[in-house]
Coordinates of C-alpha atoms and ligand atoms in Angstrom, one line a residue:
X9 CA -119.7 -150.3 -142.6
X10 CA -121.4 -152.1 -145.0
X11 CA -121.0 -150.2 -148.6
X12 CA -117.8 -151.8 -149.3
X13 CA -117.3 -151.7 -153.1
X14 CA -113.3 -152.4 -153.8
X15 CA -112.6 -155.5 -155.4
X16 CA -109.9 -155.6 -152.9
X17 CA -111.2 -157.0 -149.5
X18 CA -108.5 -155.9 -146.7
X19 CA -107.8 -157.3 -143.3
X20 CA -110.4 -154.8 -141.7
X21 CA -107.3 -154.6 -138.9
X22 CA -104.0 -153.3 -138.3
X23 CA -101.4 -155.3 -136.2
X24 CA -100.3 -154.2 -133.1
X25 CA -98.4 -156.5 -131.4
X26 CA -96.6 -159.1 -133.6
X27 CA -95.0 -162.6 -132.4
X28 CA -92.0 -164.0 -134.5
X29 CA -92.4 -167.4 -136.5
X30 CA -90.1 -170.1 -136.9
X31 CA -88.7 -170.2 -140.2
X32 CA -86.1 -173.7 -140.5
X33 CA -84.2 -174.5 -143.3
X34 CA -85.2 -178.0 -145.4
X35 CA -82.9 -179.8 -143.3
X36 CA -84.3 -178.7 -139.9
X37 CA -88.0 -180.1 -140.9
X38 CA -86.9 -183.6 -142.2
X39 CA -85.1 -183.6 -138.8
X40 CA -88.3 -182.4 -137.1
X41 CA -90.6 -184.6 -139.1
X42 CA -88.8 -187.8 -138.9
X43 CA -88.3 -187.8 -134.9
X44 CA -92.2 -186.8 -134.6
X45 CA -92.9 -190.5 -136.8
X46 CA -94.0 -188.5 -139.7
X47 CA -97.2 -187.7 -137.4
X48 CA -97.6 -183.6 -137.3
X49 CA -99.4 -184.0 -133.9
X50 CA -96.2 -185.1 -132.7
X51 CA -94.4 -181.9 -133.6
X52 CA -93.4 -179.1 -131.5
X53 CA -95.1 -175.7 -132.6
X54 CA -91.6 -174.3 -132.7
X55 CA -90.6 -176.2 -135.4
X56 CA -93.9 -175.1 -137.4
X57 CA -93.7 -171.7 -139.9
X58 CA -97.3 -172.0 -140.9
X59 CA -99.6 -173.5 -138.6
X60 CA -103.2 -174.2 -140.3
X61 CA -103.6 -177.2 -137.6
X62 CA -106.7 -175.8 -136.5
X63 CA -108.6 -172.5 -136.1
X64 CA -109.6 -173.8 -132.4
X65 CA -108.1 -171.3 -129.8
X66 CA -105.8 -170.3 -132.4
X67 CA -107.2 -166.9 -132.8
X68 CA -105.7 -163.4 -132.0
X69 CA -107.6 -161.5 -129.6
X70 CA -108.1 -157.6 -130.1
X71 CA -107.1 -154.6 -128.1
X72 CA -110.7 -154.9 -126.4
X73 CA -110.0 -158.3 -125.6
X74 CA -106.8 -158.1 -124.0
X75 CA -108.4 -154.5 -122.4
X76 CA -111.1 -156.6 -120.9
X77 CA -108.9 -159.5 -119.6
X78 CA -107.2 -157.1 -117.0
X79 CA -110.2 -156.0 -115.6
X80 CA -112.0 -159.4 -115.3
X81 CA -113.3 -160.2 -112.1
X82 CA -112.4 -163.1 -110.4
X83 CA -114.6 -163.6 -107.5
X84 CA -115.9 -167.1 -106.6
X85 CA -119.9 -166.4 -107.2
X86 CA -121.6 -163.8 -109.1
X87 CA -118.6 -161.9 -110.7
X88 CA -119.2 -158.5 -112.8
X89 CA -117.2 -160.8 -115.8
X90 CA -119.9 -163.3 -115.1
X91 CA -123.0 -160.6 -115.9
X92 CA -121.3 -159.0 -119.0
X93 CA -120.7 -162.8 -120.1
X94 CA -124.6 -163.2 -119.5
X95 CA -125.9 -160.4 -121.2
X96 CA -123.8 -160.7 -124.3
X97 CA -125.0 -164.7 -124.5
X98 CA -128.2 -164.1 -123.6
X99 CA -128.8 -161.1 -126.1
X100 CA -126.9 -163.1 -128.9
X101 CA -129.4 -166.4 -128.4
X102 CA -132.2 -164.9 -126.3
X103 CA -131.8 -168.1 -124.0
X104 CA -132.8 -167.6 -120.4
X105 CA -130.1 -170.1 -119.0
X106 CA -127.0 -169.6 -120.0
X107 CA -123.9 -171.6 -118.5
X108 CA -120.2 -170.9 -119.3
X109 CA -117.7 -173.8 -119.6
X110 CA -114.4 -174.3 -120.1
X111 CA -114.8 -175.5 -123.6
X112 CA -117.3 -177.1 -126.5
X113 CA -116.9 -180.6 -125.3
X114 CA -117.2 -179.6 -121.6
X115 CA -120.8 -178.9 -123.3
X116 CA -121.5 -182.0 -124.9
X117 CA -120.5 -184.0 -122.0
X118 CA -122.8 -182.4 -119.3
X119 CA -125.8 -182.3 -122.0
X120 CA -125.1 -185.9 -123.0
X121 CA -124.5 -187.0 -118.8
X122 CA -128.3 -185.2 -118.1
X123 CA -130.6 -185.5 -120.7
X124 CA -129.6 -189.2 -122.7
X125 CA -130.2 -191.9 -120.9
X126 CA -128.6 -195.5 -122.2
X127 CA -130.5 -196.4 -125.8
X128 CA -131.1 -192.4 -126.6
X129 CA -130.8 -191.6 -130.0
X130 CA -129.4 -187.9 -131.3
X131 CA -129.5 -187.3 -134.7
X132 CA -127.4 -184.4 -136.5
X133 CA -126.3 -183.6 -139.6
X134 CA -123.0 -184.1 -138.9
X135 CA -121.7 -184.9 -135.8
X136 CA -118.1 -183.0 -134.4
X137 CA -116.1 -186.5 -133.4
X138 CA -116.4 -185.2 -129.8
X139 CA -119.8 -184.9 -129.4
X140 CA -120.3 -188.0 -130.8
X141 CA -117.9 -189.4 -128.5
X142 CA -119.6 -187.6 -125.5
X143 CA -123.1 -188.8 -127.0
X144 CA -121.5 -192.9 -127.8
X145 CA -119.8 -192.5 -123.5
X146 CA -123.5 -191.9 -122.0
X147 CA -124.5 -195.3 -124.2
X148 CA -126.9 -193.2 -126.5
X149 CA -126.5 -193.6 -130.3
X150 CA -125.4 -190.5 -132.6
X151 CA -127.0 -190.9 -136.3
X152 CA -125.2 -188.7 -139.3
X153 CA -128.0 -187.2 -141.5
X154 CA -126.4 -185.1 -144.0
X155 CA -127.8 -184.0 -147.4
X156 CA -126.5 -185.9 -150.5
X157 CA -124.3 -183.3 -151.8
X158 CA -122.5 -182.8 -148.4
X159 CA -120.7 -186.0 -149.6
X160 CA -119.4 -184.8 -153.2
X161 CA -116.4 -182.2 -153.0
X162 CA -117.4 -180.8 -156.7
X163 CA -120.5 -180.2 -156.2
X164 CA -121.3 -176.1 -156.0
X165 CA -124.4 -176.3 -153.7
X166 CA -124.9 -173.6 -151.4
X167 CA -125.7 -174.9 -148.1
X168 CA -123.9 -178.3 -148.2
X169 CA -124.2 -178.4 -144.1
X170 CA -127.8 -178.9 -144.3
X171 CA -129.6 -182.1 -142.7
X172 CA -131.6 -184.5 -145.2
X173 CA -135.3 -183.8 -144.1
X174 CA -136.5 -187.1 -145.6
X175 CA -134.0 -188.7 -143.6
X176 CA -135.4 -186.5 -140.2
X177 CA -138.7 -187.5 -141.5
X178 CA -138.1 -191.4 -140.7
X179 CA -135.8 -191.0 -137.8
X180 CA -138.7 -189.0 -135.8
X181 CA -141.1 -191.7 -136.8
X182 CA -138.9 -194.1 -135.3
X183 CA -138.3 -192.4 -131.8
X184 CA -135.3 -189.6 -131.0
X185 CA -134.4 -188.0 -128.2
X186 CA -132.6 -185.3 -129.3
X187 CA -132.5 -183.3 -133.0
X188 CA -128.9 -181.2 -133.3
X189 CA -127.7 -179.4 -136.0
X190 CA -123.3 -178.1 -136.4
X191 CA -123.1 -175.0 -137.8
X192 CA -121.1 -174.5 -139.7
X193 CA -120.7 -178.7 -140.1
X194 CA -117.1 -178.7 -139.4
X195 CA -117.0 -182.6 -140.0
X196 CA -118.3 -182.3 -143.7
X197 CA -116.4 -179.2 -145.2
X198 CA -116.7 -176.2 -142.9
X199 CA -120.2 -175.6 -144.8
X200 CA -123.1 -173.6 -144.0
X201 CA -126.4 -174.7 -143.2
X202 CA -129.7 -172.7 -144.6
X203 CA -132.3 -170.6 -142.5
X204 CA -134.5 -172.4 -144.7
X205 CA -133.0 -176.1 -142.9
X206 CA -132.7 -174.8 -139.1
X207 CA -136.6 -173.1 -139.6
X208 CA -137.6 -177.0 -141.7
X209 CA -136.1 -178.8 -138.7
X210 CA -137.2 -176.7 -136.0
X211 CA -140.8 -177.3 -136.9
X212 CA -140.4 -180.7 -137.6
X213 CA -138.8 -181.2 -133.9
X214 CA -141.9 -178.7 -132.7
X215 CA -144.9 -180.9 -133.8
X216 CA -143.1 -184.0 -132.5
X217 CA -142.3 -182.9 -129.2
X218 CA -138.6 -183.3 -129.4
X219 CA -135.7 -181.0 -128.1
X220 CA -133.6 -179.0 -131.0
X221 CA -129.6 -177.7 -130.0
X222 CA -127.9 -176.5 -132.2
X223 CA -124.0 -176.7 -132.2
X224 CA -123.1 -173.0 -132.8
X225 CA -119.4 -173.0 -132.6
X226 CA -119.5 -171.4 -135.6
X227 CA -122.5 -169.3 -135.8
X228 CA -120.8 -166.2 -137.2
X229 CA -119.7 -167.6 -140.1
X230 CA -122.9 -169.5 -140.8
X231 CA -124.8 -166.1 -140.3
X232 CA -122.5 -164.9 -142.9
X233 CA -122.9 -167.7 -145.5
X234 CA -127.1 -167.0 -145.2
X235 CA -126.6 -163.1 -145.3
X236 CA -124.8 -163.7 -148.3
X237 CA -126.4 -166.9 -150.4
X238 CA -129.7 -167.4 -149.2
X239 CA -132.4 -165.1 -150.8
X240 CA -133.9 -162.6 -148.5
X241 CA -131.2 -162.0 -145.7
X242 CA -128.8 -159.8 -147.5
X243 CA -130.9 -156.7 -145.7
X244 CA -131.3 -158.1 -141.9
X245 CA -128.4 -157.1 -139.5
X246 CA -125.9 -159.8 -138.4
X247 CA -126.6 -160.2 -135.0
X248 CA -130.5 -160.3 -136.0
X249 CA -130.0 -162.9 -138.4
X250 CA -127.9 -164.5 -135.6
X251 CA -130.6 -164.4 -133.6
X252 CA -133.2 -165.9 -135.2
X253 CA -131.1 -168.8 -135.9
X254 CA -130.9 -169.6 -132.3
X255 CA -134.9 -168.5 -131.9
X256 CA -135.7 -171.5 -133.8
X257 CA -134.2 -174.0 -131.7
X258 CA -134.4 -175.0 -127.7
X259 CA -130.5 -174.2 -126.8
X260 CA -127.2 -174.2 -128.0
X261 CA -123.7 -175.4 -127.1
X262 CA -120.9 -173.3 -128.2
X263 CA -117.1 -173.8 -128.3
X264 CA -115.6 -170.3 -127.6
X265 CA -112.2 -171.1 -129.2
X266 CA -114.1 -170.4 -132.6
X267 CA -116.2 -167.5 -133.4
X268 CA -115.8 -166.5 -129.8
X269 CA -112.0 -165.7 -130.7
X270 CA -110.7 -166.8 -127.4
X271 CA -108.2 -168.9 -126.4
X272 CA -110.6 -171.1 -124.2
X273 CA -114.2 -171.1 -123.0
X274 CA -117.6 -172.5 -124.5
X275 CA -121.1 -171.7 -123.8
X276 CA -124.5 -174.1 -123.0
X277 CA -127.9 -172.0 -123.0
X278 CA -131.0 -173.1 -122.9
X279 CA -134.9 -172.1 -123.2
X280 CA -135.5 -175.5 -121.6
X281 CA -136.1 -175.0 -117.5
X282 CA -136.2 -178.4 -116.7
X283 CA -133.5 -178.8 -118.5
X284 CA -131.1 -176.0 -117.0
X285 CA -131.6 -177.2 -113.5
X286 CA -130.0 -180.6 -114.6
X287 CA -127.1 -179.3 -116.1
X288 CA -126.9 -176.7 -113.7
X289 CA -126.2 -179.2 -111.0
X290 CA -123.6 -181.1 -113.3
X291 CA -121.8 -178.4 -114.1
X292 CA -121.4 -177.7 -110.4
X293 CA -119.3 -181.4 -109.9
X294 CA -117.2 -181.1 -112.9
X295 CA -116.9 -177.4 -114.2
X296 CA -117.2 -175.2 -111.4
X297 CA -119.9 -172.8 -109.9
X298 CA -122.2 -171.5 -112.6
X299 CA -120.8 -167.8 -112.9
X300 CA -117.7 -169.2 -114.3
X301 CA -117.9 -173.0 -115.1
X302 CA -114.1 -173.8 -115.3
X303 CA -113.0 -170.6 -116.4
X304 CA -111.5 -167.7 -114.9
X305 CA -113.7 -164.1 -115.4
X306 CA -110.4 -162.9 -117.4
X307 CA -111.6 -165.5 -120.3
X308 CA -115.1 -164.6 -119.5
X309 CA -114.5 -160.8 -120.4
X310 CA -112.5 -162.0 -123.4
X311 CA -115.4 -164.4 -124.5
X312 CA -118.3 -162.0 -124.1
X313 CA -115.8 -158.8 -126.1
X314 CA -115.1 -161.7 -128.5
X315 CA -118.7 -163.3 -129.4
X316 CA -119.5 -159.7 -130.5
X317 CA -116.5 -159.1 -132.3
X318 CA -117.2 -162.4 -134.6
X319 CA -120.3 -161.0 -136.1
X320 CA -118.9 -157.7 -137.2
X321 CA -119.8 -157.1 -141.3
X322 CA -116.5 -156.1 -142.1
X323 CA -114.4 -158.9 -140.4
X324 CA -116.9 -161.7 -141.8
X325 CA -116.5 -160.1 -145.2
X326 CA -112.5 -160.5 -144.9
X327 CA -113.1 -163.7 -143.0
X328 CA -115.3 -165.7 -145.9
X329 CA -113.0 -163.8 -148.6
X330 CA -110.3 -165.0 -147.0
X331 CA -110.5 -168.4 -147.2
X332 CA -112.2 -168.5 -150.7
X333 CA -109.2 -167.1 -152.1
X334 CA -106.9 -168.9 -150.2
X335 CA -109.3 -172.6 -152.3
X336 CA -109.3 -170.5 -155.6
X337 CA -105.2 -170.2 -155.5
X338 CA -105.4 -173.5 -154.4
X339 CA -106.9 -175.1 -157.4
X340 CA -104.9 -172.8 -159.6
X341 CA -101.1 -174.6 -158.8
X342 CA -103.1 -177.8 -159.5
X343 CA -104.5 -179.0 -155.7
X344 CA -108.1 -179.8 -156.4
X345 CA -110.3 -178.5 -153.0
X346 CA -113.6 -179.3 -151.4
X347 CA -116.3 -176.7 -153.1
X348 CA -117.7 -174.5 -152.0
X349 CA -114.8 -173.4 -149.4
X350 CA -116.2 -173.5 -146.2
X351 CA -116.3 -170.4 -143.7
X352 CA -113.0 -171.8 -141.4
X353 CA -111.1 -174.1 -143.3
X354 CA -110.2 -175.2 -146.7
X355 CA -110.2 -179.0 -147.5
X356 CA -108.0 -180.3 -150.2
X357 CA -108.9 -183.5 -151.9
X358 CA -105.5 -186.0 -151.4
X359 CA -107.1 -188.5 -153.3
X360 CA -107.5 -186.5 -156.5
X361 CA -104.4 -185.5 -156.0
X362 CA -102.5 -188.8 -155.6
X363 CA -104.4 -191.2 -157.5
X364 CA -101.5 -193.5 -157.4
X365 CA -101.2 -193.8 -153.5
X366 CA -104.0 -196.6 -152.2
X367 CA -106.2 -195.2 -149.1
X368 CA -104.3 -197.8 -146.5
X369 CA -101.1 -196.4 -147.4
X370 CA -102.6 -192.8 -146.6
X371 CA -103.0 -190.1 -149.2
X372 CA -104.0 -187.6 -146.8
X373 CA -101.0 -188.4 -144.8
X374 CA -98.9 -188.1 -147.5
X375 CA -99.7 -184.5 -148.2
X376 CA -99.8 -183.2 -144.7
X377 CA -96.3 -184.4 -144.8
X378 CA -95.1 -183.2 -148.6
X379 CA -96.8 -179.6 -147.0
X380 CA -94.4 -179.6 -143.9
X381 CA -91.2 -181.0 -145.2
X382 CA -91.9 -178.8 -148.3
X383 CA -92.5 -175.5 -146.6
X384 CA -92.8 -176.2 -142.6
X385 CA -96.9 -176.2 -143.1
X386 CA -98.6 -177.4 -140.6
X387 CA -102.5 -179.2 -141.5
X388 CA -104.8 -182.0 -141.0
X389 CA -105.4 -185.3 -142.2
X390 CA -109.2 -186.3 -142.5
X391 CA -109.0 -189.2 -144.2
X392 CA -108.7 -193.5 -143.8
X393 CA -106.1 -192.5 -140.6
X394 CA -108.2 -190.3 -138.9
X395 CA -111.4 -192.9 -139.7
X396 CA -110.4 -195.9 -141.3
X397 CA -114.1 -196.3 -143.4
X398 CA -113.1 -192.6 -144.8
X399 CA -114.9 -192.4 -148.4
X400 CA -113.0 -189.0 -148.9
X401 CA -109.1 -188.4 -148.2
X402 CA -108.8 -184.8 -147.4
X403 CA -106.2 -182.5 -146.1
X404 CA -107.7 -179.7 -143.8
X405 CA -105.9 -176.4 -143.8
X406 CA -107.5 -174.1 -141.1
X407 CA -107.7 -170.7 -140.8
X408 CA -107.0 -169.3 -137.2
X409 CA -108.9 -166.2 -136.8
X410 CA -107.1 -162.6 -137.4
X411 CA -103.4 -164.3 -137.6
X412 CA -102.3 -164.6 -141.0
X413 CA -102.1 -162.3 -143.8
X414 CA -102.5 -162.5 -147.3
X415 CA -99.0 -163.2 -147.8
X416 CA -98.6 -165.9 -145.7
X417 CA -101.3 -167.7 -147.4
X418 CA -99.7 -166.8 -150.7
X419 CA -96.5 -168.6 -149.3
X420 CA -98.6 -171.8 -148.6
X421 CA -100.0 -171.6 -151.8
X422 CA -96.5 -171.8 -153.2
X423 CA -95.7 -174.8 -151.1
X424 CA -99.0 -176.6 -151.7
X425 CA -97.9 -175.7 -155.8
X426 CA -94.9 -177.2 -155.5
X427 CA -96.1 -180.5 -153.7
X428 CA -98.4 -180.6 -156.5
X429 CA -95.8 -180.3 -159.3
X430 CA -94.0 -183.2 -158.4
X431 CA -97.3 -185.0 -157.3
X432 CA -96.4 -188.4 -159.0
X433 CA -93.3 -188.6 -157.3
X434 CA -94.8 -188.6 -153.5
X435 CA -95.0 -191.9 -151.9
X436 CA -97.7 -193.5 -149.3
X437 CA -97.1 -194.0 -145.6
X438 CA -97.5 -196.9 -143.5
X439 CA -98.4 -197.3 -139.5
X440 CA -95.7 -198.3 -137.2
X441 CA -97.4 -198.6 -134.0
X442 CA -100.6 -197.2 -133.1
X443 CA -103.3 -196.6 -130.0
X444 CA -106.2 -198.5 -129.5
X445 CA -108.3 -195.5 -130.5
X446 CA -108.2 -191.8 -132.0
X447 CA -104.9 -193.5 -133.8
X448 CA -104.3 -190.0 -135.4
X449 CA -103.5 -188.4 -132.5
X450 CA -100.4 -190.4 -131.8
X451 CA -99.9 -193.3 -134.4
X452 CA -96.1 -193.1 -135.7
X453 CA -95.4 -193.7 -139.7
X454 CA -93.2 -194.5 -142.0
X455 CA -92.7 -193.7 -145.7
X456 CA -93.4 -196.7 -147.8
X457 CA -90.1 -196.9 -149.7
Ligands
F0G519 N1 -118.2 -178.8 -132.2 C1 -117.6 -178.5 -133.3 C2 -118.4 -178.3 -134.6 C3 -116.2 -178.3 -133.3 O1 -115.6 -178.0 -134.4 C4 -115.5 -178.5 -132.1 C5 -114.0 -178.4 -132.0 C6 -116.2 -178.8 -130.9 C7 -117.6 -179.0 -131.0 C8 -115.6 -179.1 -129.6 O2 -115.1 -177.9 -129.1 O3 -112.6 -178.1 -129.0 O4 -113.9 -176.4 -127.6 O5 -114.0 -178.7 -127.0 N2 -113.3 -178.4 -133.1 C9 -111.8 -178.2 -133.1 C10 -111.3 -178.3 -134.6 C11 -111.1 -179.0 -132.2 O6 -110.1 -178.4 -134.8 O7 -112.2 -178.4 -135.5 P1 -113.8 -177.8 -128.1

């Protein structure tokens, strides 16, 4: 349906099978935090009421879903699973090649392996910090092009995800291999880019004679965010508007575990027939045969019921309100958020918030912690720990798909108020011992005392 007119906008779902959360007392989570070196990575899920870690895998599956699980086909070559999979990729992109893996990066590490030879260069407006790290392991370079506002959290524009076209302009003049564009640009706000960008780039990439992907691990949302802000798409379908996204470019990589709504599984297509038969034969020594590529036809069903699913009018319309009302409550207990919320995530601004604590002593840090020890909330640090040239220090809370309600995030909102009540008093962190890289992950802390 599409004439919704409440102001209300419900979960367009009702639960049917429920799984109990942990709920610890104050005592329980300085316990917790303190044994996991103040590093949320480090704690068990169990001791986690909220958990806005990620919206990667995270989602709940439907009835269909689990329906389609049980009758997935697990034969070696050419399952049924395999030719539902097909037909709901290939009618969703219009690719001719279409390759499952196990996940997004299982993706960018057989495109980077077969088509970027040593010296390439791939340009993007934001890279996802494993595909640049799959693009940096086959010794090609991966250059950032973002649009100026994509780096200032107050400003309102629209489509914050798009890529700087001047910037495309020089970097084709000086030789790339490879043009990609993240949608939505997870890596600079969740935000959306324009039709009006993908069609700009496309032809760009078209009269130079160089290969367009896009990273669509979140294509439904960015769908949405078009439909909704971008003159003259408020009339096409979803799936349409979908499509000609994907029309514009050469072939796609896609991470399931996000608007798929799976638990695992990811997608490379491709128009590109040269190209298919080199990935076809990689996939083959590190995924699997290609009808399955490292998954097992259950997650196939539950991918192809899934990628369907995520561009349903009423769920997007939840989805999008969602997290925009989760940033408006935000801002109203006094945390100041990245604008415009994104389509998966919201991103609060530590540094606004605790202008007394210095980026090397981890503002970020200091939040994700005063959320968990506050009210057993579970987020992200993207700031000088996760990269230590961070210009930003933001907090990521993501949204898993379909999990919480409206009263759980009214329950964060509480925490994150009172954290921001008290905001003066919370102190920095420093690193006790770290690894030699993607420190996050595992560095232990301390609170500077
Ligand atoms: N591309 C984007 C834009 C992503 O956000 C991710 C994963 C990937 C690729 C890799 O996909 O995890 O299936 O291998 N993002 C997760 C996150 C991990 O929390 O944002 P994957």
């Amino acid at each position: 349906m599409s004439d919704w007119n409440f102001k209300t906008i419900i979960e367009p779902f009702r639960i049917k099978a429920v799984e109990a959360i942990p709920i610890l007392s104050r005592a329980q989570r300085e316990a917790a935090l303190g044994a996991a070196g103040y590093n949320v990575f480090r704690l068990l899920a169990e001791t986690v009421t909220i958990d806005m870690l990620t919206d990667s895998g995270t989602g709940a599956m439907s009835a269909a879903q689990w329906a389609a699980l049980m009758i997935g086909d697990e034969s070696y070559a050419g399952s049924r699973s395999f030719v539902r999979f097909e037909s709901v990729v290939k009618r969703l992109t219009g690719y001719p090649y279409i390759f499952p893996v196990h996940q997004g990066r299982a993706a960018e590490r057989i495109l980077s392996r077969t088509v970027l030879p040593p010296g390439s260069i791939v340009v993007n407006n934001t890279h996802f910090d494993t595909t640049r790290a799959n693009i940096e392991q086959a010794g090609a370079l991966a250059v950032d092009l973002p649009v100026a506002a994509a780096g200032d959290p107050r400003d309102t524009s629209p489509f914050k995800g798009d890529m700087s076209l001047p910037a495309l302009d020089q970097a084709l003049e000086k030789g790339v291999t490879l043009v990609m564009l993240t949608l939505t640009n997870n890596a600079a706000g969740g935000q959306p880019v324009s039709m009006g960008n993908i069609a700009a780039v496309s032809a760009r990439c078209r009269a130079a004679g160089v290969p367009f992907f896009l990273d669509a691990a979140r294509f439904a949302e960015n769908a949405w965010f078009i439909h909704t802000r971008e003159p003259g798409y408020a009339d096409i379908p979803l799936p349409e508007l979908a499509r000609q996204m994907f029309d514009l470019a050469d072939g796609c990589l896609i991470s399931a575990k996000k608007d798929g709504i799976a638990h695992i599984g990811g997608v490379l297509a491709t128009r590109k027939k040269d190209w298919a038969d080199l990935f076809r034969n990689e996939l083959i020594l590190g995924e699997g045969f290609p009808t399955y590529g490292g998954l097992a036809g259950r997650d196939l069903e539950c991918v192809a019921v899934g990628l369907e699913e995520a561009l349903d009018i009423d769920y997007l319309r939840y989805r999008a309100r969602s997290v925009a009302y989760f940033a408006e409550q935000l801002e109203r207990v006094g945390v100041p958020v990245v604008q415009p919320p994104g389509g998966h995530a919201v991103y609060a601004d530590a540094g606004r918030l605790f202008p007394h604590i210095p980026a090397e002593q981890f503002p970020g840090q200091a939040l994700v912690a005063a959320l968990y020890l506050e009210g057993g909330v579970r987020a992200v640090e993207i700031g000088s720990l996760m990269f230590p040239a961070a210009k930003l220090q933001l907090v990521r809370l993501a949204m898993p798909r379909r999990v919480y309600t409206q009263a759980h995030i009214d329950y964060v909102v509480e925490v994150a108020g009172r954290v921001a009540a008290r905001a003066a008093d919370v102190r920095g962190y420093r690193i006790v011992e770290e690894p030699p890289f993607l420190r996050h992950f595992s560095a232990t802390l301390a609170p500077i005392t």
